[in-house]
Structure formats: structure tokens, C-alpha cells
PDB file of C-alpha atoms in Angstrom:
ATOM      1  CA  UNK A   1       5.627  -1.926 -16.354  1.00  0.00           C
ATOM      2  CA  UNK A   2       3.195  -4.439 -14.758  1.00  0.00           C
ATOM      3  CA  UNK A   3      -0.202  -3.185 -14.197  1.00  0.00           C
ATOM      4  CA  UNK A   4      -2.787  -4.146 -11.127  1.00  0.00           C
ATOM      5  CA  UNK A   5      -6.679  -3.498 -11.684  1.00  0.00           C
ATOM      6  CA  UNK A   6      -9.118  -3.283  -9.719  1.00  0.00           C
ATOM      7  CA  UNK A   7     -11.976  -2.708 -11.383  1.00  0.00           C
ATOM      8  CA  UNK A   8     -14.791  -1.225  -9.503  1.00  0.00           C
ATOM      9  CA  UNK A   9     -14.157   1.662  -6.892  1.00  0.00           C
ATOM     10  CA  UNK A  10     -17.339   0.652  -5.169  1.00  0.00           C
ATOM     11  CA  UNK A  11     -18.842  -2.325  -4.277  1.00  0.00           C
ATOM     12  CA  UNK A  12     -22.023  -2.428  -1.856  1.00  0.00           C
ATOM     13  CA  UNK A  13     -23.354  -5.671  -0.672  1.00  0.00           C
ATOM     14  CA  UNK A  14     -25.791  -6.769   2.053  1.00  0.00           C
ATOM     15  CA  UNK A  15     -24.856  -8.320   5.442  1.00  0.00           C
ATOM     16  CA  UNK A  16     -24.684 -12.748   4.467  1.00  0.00           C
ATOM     17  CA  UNK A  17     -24.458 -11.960   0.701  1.00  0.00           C
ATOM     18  CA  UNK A  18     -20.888 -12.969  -1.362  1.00  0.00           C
ATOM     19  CA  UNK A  19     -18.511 -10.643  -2.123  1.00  0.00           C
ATOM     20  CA  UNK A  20     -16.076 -11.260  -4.857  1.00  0.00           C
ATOM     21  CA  UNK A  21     -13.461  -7.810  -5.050  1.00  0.00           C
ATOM     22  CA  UNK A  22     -11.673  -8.383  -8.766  1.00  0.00           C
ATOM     23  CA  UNK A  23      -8.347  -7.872  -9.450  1.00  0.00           C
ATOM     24  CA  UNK A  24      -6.496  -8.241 -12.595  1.00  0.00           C
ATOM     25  CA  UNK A  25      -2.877  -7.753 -13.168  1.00  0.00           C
ATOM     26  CA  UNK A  26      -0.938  -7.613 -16.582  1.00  0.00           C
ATOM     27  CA  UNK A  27       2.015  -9.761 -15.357  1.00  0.00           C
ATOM     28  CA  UNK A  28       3.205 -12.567 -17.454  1.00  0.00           C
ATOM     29  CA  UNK A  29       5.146 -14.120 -15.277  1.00  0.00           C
ATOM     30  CA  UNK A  30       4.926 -15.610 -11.507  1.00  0.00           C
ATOM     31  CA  UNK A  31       4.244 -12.946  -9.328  1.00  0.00           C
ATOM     32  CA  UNK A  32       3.979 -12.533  -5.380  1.00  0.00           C
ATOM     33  CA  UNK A  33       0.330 -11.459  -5.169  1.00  0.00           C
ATOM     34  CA  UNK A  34      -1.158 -10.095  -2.097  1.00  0.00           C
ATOM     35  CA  UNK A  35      -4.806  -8.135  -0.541  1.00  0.00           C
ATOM     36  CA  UNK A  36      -3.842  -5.258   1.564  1.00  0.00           C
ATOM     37  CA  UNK A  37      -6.993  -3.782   3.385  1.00  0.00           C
ATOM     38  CA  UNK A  38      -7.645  -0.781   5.438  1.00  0.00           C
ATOM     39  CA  UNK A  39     -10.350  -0.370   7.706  1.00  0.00           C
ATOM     40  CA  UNK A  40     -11.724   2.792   9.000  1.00  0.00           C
ATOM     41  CA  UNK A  41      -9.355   5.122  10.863  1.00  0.00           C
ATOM     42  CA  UNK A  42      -6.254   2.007  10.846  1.00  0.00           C
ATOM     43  CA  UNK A  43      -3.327   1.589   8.814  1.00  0.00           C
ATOM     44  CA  UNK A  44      -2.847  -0.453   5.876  1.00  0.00           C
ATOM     45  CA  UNK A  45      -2.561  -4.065   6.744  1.00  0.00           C
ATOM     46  CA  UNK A  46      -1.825  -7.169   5.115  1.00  0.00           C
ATOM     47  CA  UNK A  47      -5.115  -9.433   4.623  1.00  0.00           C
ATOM     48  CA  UNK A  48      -3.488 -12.269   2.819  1.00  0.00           C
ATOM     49  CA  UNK A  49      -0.933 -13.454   0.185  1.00  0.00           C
ATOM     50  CA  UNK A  50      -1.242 -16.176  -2.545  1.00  0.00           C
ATOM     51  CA  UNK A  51       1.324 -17.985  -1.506  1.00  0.00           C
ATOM     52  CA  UNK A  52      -0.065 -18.761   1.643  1.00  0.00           C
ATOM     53  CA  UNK A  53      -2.621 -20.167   0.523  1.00  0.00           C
ATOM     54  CA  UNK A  54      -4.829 -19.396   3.572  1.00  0.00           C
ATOM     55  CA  UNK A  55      -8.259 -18.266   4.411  1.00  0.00           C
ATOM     56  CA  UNK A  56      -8.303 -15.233   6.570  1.00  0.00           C
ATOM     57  CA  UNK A  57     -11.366 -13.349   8.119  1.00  0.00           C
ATOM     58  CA  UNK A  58     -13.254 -15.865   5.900  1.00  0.00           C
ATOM     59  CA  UNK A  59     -11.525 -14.189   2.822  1.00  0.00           C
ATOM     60  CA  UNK A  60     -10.518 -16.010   0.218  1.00  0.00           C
ATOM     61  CA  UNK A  61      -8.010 -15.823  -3.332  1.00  0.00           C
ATOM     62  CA  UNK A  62      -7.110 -17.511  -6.228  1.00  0.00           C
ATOM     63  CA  UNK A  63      -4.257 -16.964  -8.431  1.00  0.00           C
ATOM     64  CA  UNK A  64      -5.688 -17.550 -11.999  1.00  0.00           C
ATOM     65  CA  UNK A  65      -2.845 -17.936 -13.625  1.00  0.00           C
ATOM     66  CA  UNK A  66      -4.509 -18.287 -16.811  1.00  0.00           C
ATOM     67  CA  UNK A  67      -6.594 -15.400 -16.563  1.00  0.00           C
ATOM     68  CA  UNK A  68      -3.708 -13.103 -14.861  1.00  0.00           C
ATOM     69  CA  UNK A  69      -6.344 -12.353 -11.479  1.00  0.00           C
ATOM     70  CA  UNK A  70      -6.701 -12.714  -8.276  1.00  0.00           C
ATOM     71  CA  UNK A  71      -9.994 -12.033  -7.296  1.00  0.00           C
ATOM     72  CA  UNK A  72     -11.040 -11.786  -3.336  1.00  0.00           C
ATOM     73  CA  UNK A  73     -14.103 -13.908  -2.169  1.00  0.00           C
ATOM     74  CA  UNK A  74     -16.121 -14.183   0.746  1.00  0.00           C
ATOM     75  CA  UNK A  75     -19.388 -16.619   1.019  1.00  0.00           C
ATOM     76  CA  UNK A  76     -21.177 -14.602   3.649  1.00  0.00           C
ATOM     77  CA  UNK A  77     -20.634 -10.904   3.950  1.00  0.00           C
ATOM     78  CA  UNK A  78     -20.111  -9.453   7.295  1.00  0.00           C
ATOM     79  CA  UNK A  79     -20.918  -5.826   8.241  1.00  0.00           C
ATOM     80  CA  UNK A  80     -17.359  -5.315   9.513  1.00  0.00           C
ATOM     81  CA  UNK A  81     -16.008  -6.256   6.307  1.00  0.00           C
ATOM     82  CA  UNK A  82     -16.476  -2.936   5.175  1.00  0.00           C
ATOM     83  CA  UNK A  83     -13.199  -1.519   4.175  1.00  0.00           C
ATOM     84  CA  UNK A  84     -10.747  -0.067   1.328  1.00  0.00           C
ATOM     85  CA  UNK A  85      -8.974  -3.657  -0.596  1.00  0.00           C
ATOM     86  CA  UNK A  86      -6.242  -3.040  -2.413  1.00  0.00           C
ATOM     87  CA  UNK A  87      -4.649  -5.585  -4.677  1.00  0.00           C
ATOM     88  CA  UNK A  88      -0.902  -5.290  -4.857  1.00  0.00           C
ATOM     89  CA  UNK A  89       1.895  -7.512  -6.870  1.00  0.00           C
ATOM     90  CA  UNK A  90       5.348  -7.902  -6.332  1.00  0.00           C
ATOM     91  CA  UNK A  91       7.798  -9.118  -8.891  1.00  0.00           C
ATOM     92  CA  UNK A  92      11.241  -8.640  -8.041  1.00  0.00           C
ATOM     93  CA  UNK A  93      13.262  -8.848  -4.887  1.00  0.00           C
ATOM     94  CA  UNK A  94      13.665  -5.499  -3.852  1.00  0.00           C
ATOM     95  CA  UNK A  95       9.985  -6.373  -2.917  1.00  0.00           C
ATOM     96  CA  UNK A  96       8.335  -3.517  -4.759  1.00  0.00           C
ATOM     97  CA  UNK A  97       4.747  -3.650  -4.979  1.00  0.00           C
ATOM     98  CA  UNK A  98       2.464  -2.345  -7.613  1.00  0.00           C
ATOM     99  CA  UNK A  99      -1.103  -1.797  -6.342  1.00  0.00           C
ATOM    100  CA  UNK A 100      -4.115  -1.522  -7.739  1.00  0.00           C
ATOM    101  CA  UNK A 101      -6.620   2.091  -7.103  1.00  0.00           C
ATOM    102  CA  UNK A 102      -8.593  -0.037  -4.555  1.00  0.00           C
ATOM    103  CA  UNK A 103     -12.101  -1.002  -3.904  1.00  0.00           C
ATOM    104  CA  UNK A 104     -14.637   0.576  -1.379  1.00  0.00           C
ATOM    105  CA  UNK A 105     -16.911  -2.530   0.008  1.00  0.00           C
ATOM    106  CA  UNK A 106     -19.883  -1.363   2.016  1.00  0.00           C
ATOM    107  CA  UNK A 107     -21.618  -4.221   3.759  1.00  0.00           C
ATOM    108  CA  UNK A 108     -25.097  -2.603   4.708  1.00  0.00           C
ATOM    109  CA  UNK A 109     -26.670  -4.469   7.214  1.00  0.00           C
TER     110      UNK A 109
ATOM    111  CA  UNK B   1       4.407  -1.858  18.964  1.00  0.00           C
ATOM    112  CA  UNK B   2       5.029   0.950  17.688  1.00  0.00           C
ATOM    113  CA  UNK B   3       5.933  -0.600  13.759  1.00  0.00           C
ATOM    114  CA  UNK B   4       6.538   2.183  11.716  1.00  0.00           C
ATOM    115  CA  UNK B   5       6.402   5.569  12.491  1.00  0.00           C
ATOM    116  CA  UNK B   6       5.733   8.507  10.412  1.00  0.00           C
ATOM    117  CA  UNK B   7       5.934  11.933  11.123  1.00  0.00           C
ATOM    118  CA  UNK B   8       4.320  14.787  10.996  1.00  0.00           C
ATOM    119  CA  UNK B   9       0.169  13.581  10.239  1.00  0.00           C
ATOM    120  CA  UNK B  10      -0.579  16.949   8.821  1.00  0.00           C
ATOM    121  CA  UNK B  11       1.726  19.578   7.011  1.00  0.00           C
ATOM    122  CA  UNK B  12       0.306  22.269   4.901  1.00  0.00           C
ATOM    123  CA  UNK B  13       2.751  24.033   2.770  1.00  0.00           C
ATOM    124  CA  UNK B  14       3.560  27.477   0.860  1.00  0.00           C
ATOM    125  CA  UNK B  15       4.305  26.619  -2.605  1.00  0.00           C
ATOM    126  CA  UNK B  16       8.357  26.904  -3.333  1.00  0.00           C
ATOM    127  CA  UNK B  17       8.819  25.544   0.795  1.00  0.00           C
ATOM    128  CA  UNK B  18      10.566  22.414   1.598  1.00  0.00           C
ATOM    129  CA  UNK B  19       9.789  20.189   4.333  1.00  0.00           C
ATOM    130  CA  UNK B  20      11.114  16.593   5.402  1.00  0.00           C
ATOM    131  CA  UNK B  21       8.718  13.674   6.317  1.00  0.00           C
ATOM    132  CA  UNK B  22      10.038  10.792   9.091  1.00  0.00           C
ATOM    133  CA  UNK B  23       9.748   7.328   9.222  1.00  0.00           C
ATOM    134  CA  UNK B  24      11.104   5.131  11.329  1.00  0.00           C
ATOM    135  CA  UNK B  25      10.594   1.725  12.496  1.00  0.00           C
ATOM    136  CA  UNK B  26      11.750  -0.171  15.307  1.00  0.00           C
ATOM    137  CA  UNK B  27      11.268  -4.060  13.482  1.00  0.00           C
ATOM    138  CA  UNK B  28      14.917  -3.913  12.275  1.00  0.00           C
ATOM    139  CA  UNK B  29      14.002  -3.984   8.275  1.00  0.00           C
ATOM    140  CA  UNK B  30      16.170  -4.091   5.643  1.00  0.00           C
ATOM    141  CA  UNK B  31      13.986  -2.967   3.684  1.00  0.00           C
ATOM    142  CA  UNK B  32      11.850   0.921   3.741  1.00  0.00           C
ATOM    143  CA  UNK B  33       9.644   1.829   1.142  1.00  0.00           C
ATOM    144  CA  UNK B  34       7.875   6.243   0.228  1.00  0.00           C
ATOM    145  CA  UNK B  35       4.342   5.500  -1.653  1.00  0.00           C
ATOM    146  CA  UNK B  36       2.257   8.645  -2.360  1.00  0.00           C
ATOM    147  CA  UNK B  37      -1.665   8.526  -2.570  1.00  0.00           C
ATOM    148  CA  UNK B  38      -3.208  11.018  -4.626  1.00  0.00           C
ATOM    149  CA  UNK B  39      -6.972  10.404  -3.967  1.00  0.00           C
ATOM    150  CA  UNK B  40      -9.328   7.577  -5.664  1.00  0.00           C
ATOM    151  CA  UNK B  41      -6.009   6.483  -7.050  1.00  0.00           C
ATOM    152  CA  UNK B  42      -3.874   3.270  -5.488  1.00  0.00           C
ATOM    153  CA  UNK B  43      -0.213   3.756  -4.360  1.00  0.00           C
ATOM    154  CA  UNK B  44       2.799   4.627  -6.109  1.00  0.00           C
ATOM    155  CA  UNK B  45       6.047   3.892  -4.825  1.00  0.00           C
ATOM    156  CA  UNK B  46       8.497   6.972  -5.557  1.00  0.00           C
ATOM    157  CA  UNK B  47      11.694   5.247  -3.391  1.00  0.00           C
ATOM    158  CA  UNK B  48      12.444   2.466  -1.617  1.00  0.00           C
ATOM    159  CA  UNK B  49      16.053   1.141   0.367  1.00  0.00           C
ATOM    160  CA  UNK B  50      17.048  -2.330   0.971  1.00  0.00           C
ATOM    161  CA  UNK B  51      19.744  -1.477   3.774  1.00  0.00           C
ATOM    162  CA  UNK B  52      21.380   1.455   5.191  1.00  0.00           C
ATOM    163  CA  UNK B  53      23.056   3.206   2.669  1.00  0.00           C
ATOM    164  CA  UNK B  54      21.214   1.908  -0.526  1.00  0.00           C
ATOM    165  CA  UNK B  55      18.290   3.767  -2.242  1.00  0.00           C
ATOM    166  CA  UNK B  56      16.852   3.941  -5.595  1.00  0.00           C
ATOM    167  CA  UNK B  57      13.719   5.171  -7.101  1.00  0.00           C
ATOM    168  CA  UNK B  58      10.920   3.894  -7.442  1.00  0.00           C
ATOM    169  CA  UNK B  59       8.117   4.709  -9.994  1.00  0.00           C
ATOM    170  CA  UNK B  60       7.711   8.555  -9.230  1.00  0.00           C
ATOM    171  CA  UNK B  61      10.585  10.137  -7.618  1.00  0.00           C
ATOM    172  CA  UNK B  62      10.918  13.344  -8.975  1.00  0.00           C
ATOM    173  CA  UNK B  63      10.842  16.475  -6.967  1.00  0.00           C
ATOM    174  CA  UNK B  64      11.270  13.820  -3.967  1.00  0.00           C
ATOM    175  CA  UNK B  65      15.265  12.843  -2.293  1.00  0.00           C
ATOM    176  CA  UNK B  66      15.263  10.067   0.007  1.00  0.00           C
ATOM    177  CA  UNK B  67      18.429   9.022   2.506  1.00  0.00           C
ATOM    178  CA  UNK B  68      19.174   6.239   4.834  1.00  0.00           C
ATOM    179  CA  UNK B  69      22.142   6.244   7.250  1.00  0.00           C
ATOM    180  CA  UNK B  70      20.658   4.105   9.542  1.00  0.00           C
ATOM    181  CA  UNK B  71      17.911   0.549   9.533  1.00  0.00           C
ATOM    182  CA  UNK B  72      15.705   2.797  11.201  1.00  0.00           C
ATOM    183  CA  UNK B  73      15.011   5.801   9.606  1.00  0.00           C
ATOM    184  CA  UNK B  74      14.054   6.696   6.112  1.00  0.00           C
ATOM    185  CA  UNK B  75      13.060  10.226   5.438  1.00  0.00           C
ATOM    186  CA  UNK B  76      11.964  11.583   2.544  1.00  0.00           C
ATOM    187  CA  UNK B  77      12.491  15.316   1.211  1.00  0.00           C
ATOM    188  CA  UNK B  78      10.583  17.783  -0.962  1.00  0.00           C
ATOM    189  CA  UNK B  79      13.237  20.278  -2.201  1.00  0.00           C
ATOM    190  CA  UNK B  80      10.535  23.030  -3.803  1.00  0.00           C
ATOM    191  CA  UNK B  81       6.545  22.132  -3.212  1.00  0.00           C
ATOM    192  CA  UNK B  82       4.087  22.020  -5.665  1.00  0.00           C
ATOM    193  CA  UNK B  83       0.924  21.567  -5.649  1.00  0.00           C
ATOM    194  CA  UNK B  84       1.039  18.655  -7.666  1.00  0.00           C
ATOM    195  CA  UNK B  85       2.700  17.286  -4.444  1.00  0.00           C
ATOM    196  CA  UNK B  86      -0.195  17.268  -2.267  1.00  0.00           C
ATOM    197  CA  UNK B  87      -1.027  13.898  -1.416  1.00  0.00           C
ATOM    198  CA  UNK B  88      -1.155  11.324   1.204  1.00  0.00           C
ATOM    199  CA  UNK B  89       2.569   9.698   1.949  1.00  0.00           C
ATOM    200  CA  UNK B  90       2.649   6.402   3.319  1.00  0.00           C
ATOM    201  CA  UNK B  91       5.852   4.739   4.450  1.00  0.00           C
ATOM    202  CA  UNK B  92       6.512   1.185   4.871  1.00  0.00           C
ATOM    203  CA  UNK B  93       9.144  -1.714   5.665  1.00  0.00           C
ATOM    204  CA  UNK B  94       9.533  -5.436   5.201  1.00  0.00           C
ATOM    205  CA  UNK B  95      11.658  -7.959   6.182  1.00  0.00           C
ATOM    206  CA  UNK B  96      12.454  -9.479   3.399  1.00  0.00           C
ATOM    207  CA  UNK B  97      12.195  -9.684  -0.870  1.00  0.00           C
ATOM    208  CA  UNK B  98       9.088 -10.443  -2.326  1.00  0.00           C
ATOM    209  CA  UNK B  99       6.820 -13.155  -0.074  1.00  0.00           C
ATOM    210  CA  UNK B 100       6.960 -11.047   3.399  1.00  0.00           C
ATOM    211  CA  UNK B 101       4.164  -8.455   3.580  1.00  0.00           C
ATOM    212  CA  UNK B 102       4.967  -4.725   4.274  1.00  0.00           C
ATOM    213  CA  UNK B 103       3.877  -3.331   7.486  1.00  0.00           C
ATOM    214  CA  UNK B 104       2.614   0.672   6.893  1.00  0.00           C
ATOM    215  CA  UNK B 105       2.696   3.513   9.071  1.00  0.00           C
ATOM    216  CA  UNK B 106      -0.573   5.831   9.393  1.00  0.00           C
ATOM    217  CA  UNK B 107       0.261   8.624   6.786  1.00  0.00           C
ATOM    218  CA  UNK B 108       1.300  11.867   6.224  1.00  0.00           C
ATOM    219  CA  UNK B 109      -1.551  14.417   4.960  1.00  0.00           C
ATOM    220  CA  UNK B 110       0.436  16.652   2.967  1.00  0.00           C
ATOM    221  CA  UNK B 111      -1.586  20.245   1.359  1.00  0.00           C
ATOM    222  CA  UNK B 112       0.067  22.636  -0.482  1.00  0.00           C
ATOM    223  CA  UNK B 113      -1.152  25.894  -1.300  1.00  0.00           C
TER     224      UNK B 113
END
């Protein structure tokens, strides 16, 4: 079964510093990747998709296909950035996804 | 916009008790998806249905039934709780395979004693 990994549980940066959340995934193949994110006290949401190729919130991914990641960046930290990111990979059309255990980002101000 | 649904937010239960959980969603999805949370760990999907009338399991389904008689609705059943059971359920739909997110509903906090 594929695996998604996200590395740290914690990550605590300060307000206008980069953030870069890792994710790793053991997939060989072409998968649907996507960063789910859930701020305090609201649902899990959708923050973007690879295949989009978009920049949302000022966020950021890559799909490294050589390196099997898709790590989430961010130039300039914002204080309501600070969330749970989960990394999450589909690979079949049912639409399943496999998530990573998620990252904590604190932006202290 | 009311999404997806889930009922009850809170349940604790007596070990041995059974209990259903609701979803529904009112985006006309073909496809529903159960994930449990256990905490500092990601999700895992236990069932999922892509249309009335079709489910399968996901990646832990047992001591879980799921059914789905209409697009709507999508409940999901504990038979006998245990306390390895006490999680965090999420349920969730999409519209389509594989490129179209899935939209969540808030949770259900599930204890059981």
C-alpha cells in the first residue's frame, strides 16, 4: 500500500519567515496529490492540488517526481497560516486518499 | 451550504453498545467516504461508496458496516464498541474520481468507556 509522510508533527516559524511543510509519499507511479488544511475550530478543506498547478493563500507545491514529494512552500509566513496540513494522495478512481499524520505550523508573530 | 453533514458531534459509549453515525450531503455526490482519526495520527479511510447501492472497504473496516440507499446519506455502524473505537470520524464526498477534492463534514467525537 502507498504510504504519505509527513515528517515533522510540529513546525514553528516566525511571522515573514518561509515555511516549507514536507511530504513524501512511496508511490511509484503518477499520483493525484493534494494539501488539505484545517484551521482552528473549521472543517477540513482543500488548500490545493498538483494538478492545478496554482498558488493559493500564497502556498505553493511541487510534485518531485524524482524524489516521490510534494513539499508545501510559502516565502513569507503569515500569522493566520497557522493550521493542521495534511498531505493526502490519490491513486485510483474510486478517489481514495491516503494521508499523511499531518503537520502543526505555528506562525508566532 | 450546508455540504456535508454529520451527526451526532459527541457520543460517548458503554463498551459492547452500538450506535450509528449520519452523514449526509446535499451536493449530489457520487461518491461518500468514513475516515477515522485516532489522535497525532492522519486519516484512515475504513469505507467509501461511489453511488447508491455500492460500498466497499476501505483500509480499516472492521468492527464498522456502512450502507447507502440513497446519494445522500451514508451512515456508518458500530455493531459492538470497543475502546479501540474511540476516535474522531470524519465523513466526506466528492464529485468525481481522483482530481476533484473531497469536501468534509465537522466530525464525530466518539469515547468509549
Amino acid at each position: 500500500a502507498q504510504r504519505v509522510t509527513q515528517p515533522e508533527k510540529l513546525l514553528s516559524v516566525f511571522k515573514g519567515a518561509p515555511v516549507e511543510l514536507k511530504c513524501n509519499h512511496s508511490y511509484s507511479g503518477s499520483p493525484e496529490l493534494f494539501w488539505y488544511v484545517q484551521y482552528s475550530r473549521q472543517r477540513l478543506q482543500l488548500l490545493l492540488r498538483h494538478i492545478s498547478r496554482e498558488s493559493i493563500k500564497g502556498f505553493t507545491a511541487d510534485l518531485n517526481k524524482g524524489e516521490t514529494s510534494f513539499h508545501l512552500k510559502k516565502p513569507f509566513a503569515q500569522e493566520e497560516d497557522s493550521a493542521m496540513y495534511y498531505c493526502a494522495l490519490s491513486v485510483n478512481a474510486g478517489n481514495m486518499l491516503t494521508f499523511g499524520g499531518g503537520t502543526r505550523l505555528m506562525v508566532k508573530p | 451550504n450546508a455540504g456535508v453533514t454529520q451527526t451526532p458531534k459527541f457520543r460517548i459509549l458503554k463498551i459492547g453498545q452500538s450506535m450509528t453515525l449520519q452523514c449526509t450531503q446535499d451536493m449530489n455526490h457520487n461518491y461518500m467516504y468514513w475516515y477515522r482519526q485516532d489522535p497525532g495520527m492522519g486519516l484512515k479511510l475504513i469505507y467509501y461508496s461511489v453511488g447508491a447501492g455500492i460500498t466497499d472497504k476501505g483500509e480499516v473496516p472492521n468492527g464498522y458496516n456502512v450502507s447507502r440507499s440513497t446519494t445522500e446519506d451514508f451512515p456508518l455502524r458500530l455493531e459492538l464498541a470497543a475502546p479501540s473505537q474511540t476516535s474522531v470520524y470524519f465523513c466526506a464526498s466528492s464529485s468525481a474520481p481522483s482530481t476533484q477534492p473531497q469536501h468534509f463534514g465537522d466530525g464525530t467525537r466518539l469515547s468509549i468507556l
